[in-house]
Short mmCIF file of C-alpha atoms and ligand atoms in Angstrom, two decimals:
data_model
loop_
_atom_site.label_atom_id
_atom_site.label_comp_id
_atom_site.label_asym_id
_atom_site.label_seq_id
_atom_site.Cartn_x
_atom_site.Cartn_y
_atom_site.Cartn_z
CA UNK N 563 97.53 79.93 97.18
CA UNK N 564 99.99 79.46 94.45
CA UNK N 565 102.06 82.47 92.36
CA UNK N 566 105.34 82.69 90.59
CA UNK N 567 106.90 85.02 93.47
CA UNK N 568 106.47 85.09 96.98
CA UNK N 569 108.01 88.49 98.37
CA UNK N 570 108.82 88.88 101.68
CA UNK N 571 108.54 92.17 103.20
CA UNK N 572 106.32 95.47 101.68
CA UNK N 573 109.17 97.90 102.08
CA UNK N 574 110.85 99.66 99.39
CA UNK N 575 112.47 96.88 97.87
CA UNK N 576 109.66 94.37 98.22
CA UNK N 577 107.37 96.92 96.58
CA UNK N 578 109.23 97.97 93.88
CA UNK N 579 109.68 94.65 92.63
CA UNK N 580 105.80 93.56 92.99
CA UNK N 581 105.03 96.60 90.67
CA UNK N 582 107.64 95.71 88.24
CA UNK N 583 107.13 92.15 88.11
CA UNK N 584 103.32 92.90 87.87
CA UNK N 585 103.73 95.30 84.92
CA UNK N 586 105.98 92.56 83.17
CA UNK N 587 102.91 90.15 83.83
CA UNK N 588 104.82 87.70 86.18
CA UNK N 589 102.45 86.81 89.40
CA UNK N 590 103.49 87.36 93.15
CA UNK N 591 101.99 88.24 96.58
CA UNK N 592 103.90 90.56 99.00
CA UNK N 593 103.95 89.47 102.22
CA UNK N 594 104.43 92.00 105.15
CA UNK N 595 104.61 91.47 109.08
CA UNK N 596 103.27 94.75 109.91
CA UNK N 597 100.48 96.88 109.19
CA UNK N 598 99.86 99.48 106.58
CA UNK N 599 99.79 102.12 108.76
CA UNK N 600 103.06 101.38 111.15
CA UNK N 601 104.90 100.69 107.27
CA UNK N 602 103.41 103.95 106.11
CA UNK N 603 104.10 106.12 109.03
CA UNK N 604 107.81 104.58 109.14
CA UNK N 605 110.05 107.91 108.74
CA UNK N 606 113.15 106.99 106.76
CA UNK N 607 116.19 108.77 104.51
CA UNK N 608 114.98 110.73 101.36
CA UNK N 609 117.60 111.36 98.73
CA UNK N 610 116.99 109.25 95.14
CA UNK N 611 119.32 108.69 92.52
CA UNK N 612 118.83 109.62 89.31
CA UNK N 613 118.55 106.06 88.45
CA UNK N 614 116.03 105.32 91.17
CA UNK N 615 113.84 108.03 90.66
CA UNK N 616 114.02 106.49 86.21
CA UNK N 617 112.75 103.10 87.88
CA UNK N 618 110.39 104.43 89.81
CA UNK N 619 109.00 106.39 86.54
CA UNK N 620 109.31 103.11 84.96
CA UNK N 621 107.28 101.18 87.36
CA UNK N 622 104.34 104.10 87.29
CA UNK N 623 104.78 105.46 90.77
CA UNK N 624 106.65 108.79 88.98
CA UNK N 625 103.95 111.25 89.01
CA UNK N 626 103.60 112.51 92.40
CA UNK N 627 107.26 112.19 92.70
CA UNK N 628 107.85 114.45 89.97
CA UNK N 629 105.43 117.08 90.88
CA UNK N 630 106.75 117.17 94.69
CA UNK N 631 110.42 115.67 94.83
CA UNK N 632 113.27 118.61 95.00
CA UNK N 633 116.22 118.13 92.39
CA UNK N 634 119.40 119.28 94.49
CA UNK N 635 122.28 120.17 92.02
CA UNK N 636 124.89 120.19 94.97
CA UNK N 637 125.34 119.90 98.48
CA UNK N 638 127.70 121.39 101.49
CA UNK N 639 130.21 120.45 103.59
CA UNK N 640 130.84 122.64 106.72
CA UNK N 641 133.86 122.11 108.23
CA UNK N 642 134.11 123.81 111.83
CA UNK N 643 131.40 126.26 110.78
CA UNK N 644 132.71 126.69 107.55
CA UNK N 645 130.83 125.73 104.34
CA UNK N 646 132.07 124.68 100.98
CA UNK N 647 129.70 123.51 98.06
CA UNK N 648 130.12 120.77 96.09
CA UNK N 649 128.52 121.07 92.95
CA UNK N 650 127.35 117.72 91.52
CA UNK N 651 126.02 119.02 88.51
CA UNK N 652 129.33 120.32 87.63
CA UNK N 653 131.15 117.74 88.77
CA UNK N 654 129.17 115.17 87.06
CA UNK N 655 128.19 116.91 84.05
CA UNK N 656 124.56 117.00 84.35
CA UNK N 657 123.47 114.90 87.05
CA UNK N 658 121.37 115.85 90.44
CA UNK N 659 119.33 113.46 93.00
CA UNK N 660 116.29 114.34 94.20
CA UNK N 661 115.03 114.83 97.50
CA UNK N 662 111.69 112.79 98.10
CA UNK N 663 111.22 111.16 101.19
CA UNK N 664 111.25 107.11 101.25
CA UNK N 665 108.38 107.11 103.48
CA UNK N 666 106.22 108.98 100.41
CA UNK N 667 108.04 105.90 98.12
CA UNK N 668 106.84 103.40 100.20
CA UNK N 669 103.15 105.55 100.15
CA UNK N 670 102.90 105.51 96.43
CA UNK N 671 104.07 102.09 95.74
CA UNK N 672 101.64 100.61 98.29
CA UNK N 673 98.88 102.72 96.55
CA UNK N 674 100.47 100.79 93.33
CA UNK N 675 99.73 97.70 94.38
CA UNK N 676 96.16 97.72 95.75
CA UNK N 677 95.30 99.66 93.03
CA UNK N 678 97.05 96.76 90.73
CA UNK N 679 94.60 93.80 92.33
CA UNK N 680 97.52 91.97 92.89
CA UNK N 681 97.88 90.43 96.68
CA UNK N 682 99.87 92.35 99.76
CA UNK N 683 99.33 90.84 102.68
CA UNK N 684 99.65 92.83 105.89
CA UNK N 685 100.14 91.40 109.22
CA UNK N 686 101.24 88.29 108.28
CA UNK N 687 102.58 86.62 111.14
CA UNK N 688 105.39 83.50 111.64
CA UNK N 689 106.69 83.80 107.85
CA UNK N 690 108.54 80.82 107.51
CA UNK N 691 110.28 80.04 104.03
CA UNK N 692 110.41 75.87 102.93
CA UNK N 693 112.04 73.72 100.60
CA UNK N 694 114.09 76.77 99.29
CA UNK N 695 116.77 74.75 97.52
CA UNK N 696 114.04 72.45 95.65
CA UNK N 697 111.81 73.47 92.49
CA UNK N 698 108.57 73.66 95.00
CA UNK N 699 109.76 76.37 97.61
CA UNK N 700 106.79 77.55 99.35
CA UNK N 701 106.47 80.25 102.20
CA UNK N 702 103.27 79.85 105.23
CA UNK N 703 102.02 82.25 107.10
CA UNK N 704 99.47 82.93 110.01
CA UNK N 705 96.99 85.61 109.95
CA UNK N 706 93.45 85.68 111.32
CA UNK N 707 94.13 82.53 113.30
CA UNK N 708 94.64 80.75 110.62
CA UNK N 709 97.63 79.28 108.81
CA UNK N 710 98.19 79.75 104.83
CA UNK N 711 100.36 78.23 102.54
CA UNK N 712 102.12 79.98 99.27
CA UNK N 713 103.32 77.29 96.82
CA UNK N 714 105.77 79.19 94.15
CA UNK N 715 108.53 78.94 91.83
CA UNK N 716 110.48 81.59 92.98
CA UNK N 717 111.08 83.31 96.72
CA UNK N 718 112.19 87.01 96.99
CA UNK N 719 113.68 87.97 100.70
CA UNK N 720 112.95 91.83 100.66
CA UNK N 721 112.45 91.49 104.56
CA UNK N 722 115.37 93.80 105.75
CA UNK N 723 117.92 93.50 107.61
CA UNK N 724 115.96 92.08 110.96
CA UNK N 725 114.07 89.50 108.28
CA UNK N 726 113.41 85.77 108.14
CA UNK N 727 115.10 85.63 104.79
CA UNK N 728 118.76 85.94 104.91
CA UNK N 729 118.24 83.26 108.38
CA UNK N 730 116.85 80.81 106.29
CA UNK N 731 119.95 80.30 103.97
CA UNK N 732 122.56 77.50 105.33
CA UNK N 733 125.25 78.90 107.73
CA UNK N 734 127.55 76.44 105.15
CA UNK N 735 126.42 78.82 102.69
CA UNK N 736 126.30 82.43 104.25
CA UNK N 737 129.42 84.68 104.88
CA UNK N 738 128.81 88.38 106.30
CA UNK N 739 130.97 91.08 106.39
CA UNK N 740 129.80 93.37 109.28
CA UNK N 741 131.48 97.07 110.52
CA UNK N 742 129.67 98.77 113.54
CA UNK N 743 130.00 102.52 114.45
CA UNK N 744 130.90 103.68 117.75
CA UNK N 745 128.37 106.22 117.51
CA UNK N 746 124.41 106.44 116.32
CA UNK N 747 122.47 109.11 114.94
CA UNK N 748 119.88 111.36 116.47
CA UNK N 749 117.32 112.27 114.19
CA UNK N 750 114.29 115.06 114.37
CA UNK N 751 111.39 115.78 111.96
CA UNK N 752 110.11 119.42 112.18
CA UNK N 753 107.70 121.63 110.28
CA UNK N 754 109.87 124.84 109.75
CA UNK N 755 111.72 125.92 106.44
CA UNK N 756 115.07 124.15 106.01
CA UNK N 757 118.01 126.44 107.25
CA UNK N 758 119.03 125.74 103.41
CA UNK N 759 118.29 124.81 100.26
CA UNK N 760 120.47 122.02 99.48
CA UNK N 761 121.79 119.48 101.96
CA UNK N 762 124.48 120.55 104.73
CA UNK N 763 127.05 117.72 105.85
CA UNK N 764 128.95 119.23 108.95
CA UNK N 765 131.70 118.02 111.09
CA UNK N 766 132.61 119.81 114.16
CA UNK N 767 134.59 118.57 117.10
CA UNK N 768 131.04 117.86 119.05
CA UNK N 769 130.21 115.55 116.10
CA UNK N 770 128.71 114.85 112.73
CA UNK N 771 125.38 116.71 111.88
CA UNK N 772 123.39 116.82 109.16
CA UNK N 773 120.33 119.83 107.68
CA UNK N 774 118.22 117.81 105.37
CA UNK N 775 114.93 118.04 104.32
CA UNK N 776 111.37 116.45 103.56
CA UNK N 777 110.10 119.44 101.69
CA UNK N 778 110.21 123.46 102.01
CA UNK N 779 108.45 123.51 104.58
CA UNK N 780 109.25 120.09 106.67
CA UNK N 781 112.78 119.77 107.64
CA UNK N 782 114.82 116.57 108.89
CA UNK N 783 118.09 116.43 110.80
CA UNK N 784 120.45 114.68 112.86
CA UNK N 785 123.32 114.74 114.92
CA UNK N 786 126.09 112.04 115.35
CA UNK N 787 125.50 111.25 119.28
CA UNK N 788 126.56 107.84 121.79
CA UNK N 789 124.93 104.53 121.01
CA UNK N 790 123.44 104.71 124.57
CA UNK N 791 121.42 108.19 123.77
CA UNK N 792 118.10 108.40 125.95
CA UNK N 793 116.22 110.48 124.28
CA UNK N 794 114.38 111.97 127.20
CA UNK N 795 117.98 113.39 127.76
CA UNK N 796 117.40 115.78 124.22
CA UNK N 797 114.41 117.84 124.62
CA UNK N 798 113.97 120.07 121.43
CA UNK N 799 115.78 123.09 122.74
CA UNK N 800 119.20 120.73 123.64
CA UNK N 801 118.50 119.87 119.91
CA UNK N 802 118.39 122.79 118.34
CA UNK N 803 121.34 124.00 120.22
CA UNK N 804 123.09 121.56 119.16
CA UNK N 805 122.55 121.82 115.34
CA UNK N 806 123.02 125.29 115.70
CA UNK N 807 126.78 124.87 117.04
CA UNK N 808 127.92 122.64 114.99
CA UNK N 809 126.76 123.89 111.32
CA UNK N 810 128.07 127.35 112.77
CA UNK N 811 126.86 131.02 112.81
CA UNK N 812 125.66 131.53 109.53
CA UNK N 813 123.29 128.74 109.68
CA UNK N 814 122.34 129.35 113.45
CA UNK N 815 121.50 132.76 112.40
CA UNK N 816 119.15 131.63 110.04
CA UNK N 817 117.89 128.00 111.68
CA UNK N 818 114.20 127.97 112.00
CA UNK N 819 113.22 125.76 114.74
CA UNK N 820 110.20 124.66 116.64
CA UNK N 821 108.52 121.07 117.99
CA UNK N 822 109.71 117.88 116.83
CA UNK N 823 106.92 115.38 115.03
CA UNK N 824 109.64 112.56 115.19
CA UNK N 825 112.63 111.99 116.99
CA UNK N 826 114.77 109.07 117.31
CA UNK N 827 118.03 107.07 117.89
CA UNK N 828 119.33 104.94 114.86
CA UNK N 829 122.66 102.60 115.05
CA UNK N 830 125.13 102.77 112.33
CA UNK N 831 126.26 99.73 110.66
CA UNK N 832 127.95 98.62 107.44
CA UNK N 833 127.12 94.70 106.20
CA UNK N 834 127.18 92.95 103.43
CA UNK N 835 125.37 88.73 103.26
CA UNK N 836 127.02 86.75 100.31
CA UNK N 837 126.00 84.96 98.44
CA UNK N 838 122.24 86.89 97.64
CA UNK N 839 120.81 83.64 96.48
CA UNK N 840 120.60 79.92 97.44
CA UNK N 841 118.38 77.62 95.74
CA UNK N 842 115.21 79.96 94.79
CA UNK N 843 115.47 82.11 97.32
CA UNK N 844 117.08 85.96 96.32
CA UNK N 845 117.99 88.32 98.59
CA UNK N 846 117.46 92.09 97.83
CA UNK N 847 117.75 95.62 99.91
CA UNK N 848 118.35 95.46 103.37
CA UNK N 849 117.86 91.72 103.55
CA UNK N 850 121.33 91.34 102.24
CA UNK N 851 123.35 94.61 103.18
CA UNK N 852 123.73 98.07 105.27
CA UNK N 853 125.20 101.17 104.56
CA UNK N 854 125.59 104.20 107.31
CA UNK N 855 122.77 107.12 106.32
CA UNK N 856 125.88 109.26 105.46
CA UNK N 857 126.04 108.28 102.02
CA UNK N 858 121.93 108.41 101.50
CA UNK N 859 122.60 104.52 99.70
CA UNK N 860 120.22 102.52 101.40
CA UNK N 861 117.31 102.77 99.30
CA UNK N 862 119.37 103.48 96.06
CA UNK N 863 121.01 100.30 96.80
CA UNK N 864 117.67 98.28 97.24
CA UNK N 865 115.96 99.57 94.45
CA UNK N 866 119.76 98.49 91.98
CA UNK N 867 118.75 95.68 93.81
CA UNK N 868 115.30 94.79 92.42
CA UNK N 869 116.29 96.45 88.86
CA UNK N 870 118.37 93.86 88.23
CA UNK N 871 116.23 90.85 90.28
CA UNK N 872 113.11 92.23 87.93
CA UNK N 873 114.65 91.46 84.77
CA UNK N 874 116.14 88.44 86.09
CA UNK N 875 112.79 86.80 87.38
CA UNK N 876 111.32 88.07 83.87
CA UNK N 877 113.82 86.58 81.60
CA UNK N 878 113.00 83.27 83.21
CA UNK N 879 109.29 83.46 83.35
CA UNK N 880 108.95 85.50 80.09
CA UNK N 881 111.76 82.94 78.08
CA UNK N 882 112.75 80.35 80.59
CA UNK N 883 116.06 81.82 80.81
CA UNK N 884 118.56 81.15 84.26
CA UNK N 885 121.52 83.54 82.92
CA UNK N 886 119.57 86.76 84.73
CA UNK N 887 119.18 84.27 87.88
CA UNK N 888 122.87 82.72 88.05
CA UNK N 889 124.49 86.15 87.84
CA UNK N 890 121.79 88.30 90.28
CA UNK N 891 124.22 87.93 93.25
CA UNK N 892 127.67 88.71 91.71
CA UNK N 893 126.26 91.38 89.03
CA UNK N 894 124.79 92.76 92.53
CA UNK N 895 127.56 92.64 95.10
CA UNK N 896 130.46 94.19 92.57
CA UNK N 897 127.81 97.73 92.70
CA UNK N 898 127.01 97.23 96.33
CA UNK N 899 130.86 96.72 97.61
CA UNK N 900 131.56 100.25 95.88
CA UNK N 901 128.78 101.69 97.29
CA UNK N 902 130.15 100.20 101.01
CA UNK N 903 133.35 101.70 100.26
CA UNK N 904 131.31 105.14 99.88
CA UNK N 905 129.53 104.69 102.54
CA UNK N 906 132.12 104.01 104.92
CA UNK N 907 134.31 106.68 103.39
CA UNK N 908 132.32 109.50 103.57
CA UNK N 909 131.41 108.13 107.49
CA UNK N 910 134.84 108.14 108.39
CA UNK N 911 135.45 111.40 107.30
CA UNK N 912 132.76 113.72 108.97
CA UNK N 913 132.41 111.64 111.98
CA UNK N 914 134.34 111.94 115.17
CA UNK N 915 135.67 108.74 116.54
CA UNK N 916 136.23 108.89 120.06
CA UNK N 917 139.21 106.28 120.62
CA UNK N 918 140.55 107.21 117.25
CA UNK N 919 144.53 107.54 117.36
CA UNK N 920 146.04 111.53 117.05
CA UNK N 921 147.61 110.31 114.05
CA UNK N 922 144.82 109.21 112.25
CA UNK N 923 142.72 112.18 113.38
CA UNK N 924 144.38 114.28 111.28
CA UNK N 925 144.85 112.43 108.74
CA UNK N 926 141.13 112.40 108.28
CA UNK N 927 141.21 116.80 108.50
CA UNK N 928 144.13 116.27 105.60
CA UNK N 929 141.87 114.41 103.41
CA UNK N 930 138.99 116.73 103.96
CA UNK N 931 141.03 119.71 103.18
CA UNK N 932 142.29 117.85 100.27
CA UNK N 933 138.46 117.27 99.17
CA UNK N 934 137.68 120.94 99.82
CA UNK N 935 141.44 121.88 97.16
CA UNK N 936 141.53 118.82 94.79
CA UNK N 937 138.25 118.80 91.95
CA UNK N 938 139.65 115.17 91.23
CA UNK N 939 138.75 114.49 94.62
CA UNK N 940 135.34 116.54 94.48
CA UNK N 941 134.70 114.43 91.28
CA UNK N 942 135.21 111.57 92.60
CA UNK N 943 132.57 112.20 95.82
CA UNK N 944 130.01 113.45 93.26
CA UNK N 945 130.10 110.39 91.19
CA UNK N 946 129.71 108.45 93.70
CA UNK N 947 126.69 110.54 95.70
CA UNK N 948 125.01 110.89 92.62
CA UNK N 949 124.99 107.18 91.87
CA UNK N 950 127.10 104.69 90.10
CA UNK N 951 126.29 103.74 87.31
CA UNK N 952 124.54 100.65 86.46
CA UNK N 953 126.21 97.90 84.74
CA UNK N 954 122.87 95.70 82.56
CA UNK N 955 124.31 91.98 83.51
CA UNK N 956 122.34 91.08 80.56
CA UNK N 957 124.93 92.54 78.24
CA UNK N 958 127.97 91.96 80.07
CA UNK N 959 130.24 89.73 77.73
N1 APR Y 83 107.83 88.67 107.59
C1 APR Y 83 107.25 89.60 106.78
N2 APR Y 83 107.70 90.86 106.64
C2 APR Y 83 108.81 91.20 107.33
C3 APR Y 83 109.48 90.28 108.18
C4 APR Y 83 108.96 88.98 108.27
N3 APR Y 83 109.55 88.05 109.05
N4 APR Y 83 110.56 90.93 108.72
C5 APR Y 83 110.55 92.19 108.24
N5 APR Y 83 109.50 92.35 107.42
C6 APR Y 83 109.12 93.56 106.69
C7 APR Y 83 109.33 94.85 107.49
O1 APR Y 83 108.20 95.10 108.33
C8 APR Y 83 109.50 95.88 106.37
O2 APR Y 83 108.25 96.43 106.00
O3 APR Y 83 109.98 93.71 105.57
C9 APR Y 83 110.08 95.09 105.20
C10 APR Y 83 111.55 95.43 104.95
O4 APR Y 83 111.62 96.79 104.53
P1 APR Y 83 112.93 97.67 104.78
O5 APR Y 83 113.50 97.34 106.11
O6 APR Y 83 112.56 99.09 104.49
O7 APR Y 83 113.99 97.15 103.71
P2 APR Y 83 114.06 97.38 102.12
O8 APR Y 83 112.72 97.22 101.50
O9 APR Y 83 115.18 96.57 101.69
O10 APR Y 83 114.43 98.93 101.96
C11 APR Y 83 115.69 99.40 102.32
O11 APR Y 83 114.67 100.85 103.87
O12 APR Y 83 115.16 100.56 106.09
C12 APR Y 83 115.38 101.34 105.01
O13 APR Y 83 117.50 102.37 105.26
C13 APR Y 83 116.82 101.32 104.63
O14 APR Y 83 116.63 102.90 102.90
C14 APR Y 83 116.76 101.50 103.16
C15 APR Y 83 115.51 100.82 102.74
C1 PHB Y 84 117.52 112.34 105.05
O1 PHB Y 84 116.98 113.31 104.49
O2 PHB Y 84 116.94 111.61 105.91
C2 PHB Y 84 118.95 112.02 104.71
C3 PHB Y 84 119.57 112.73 103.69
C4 PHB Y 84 120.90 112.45 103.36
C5 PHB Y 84 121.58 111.47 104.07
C6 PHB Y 84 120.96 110.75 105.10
C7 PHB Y 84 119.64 111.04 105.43
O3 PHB Y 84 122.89 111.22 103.76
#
């Protein structure tokens, strides 16, 4: 098989940048390791950027997001039981995010691309990337006891983070920068009516929690809890009684609960790969960096990702042009190194960490109070929660 783009990896990022490189009328073939259905039923984060939710317009997967996704104009913070809006409307003079969930993304891209013709390979086994720093890269692949080989020009690593990509660039050339949390997160998915309409971010000396939602009638939270959680130790009810004390009586009061449909234990972790290319290999979404849920970046960072790897990859099929391809990773990393600093921010504020010094304990419940009094300090958490925004490397002098 031959194409202009091999992409590794049929999550969001991988997706996103088979449709648009589709629609721009470049060729490519997505492969994935797994199959549809473990992809599709993966349960994920679900607040999009204003910018995301444009490209996703923009690459024709808008519609059911538009009739379905929930525009949030704010969010709390509950401090000890008490809550304190932040209004990102306000505070950003127009702009909201929407609450879709990625796992309905990843659902209406993959519709996308079957519909489109245009090869996704699932269950591709042993994806090995070649001759990445030469002209001729070329990826193989087994499936159906056979081996296959893609010959292309270009190879995109949208693998994530546990992918073959980022591994197949030199350790000469690689340098990560890596932060783990002393703590995880213990997610559930339930069908009962959010206890609100709008996000709740709590701290509470038990931990961090979090009210989100999939819809208004599907809700989704989690509770900061120790890397070495067993989750047969958190039957529903310890769950709910949980959430309930830390978000406080007024939300306990009005906390629908009832059976989980998912429930799991996810490990925080900040990283960051540099360089995001070598040779014709390009890096993009989780392949390349991390950010802790807190901040809802992950996809919004893949998907800034593949808006600017889309319009390099065109400009050099479409006019034989390298400037979009020599300035991917740098035009990248400056967004995604302020989005880190978000990320790890607004972590280190609503978590509790354990072995953290008195000293700098309350010097976190300063700065929160100081968020909570200061609207330069409420602007400055909006801007960055609503999204960033994007700087076109195209037109940067
Ligand atoms: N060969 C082929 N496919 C692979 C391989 C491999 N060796 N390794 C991983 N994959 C696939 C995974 O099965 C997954 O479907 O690559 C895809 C990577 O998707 P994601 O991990 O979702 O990463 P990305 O597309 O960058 O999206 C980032 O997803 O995990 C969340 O929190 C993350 O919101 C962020 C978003
Ligand atoms: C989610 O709905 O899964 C979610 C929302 C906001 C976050 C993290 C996760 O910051």
């Amino acid at each position: 098989m031959r194409t202009q783009v091999a992409i590794i990896g049929s999550g969001p990022a991988g997706l996103l940048l088979g449709q648009l490189l589709h629609l721009a009328g470049v060729d490519t073939v997505i492969l994935e390791r797994r199959s549809r259905d473990y992809v599709e039923g993966r349960i994920r984060a679900g607040v999009l950027e204003q910018g995301t939710v444009e490209l996703l317009v923009e690459a024709g997967v808008g519609d059911r997001l538009k009739a379905e996704g929930l525009i949030h104009t704010g969010f709390d913070i509950c401090i000890d039981g008490s809550r304190h809006r932040i209004d990102l409307e306000a505070l950003t003079g127009g702009k909201t995010v929407t609450v879709y969930g990625q796992t309905e993304v990843t659902k209406d891209l993959i519709a996308a691309r079957l519909a489109s013709g245009a090869p996704l390979v699932f269950e591709a086994e042993n994806v090995a990337l070649h001759d990445i720093d030469t002209e001729r890269p070329r990826v193989t692949y087994e499936k159906d006891g056979a081996t296959h080989t893609v010959d292309c020009a270009v190879l995109a690593g949208c693998d994530g983070f546990h992918g073959v990509s980022r591994g197949s660039m030199p350790d000469s050339v690689l340098k990560t920068y890596e932060r783990a949390y002393p703590f995880g997160w213990l997610g559930i998915l339930a069908d009962v009516p959010p206890v609100s309409h709008e996000l709740i971010y709590a701290t509470h000396p038990d931990g961090f929690a979090l009210a989100s939602m999939r819809s208004e009638t599907r809700s989704r939270y989690y509770i900061q809890c120790p890397l070495d959680t067993d989750l047969a130790d958190w039957p529903d009810d310890r769950l709910w009684d949980a959430l309930k004390t830390r978000f406080g009586d007024a939300a306990a009061a009005a906390m629908r609960t009832g059976p989980s449909i998912e429930k799991s234990v996810a490990p925080l972790r900040s990283f960051v790969a540099e360089p995001m290319r070598h040779g014709r290999l390009f890096l993009a979404g989780d392949a390349a960096h991390i950010v802790p849920p807190t901040g809802a970046k992950g996809l919004n960072l893949a998907a800034a990702d593949v808006r600017v790897l889309s319009w390099a990859l065109i400009d050099l099929f479409r006019d034989n042009s390298t400037a979009g391809i020599d300035g991917y990773s740098a035009a990248c990393l400056a967004r995604i190194w302020k989005v880190q600093r978000f990320s790890w921010w607004f972590s280190t504020q609503l978590h509790n960490f354990d072995t953290e010094p008195a000293f700098e304990r309350r010097v976190h419940r300063a700065e929160l109070e100081y968020l909570l009094e200061s609207e330069s300090a409420q602007k400055t958490l909006a801007e960055n929660y609503v999204g960033l925004p994007f700087v076109d490397p195209r037109r940067v002098a």
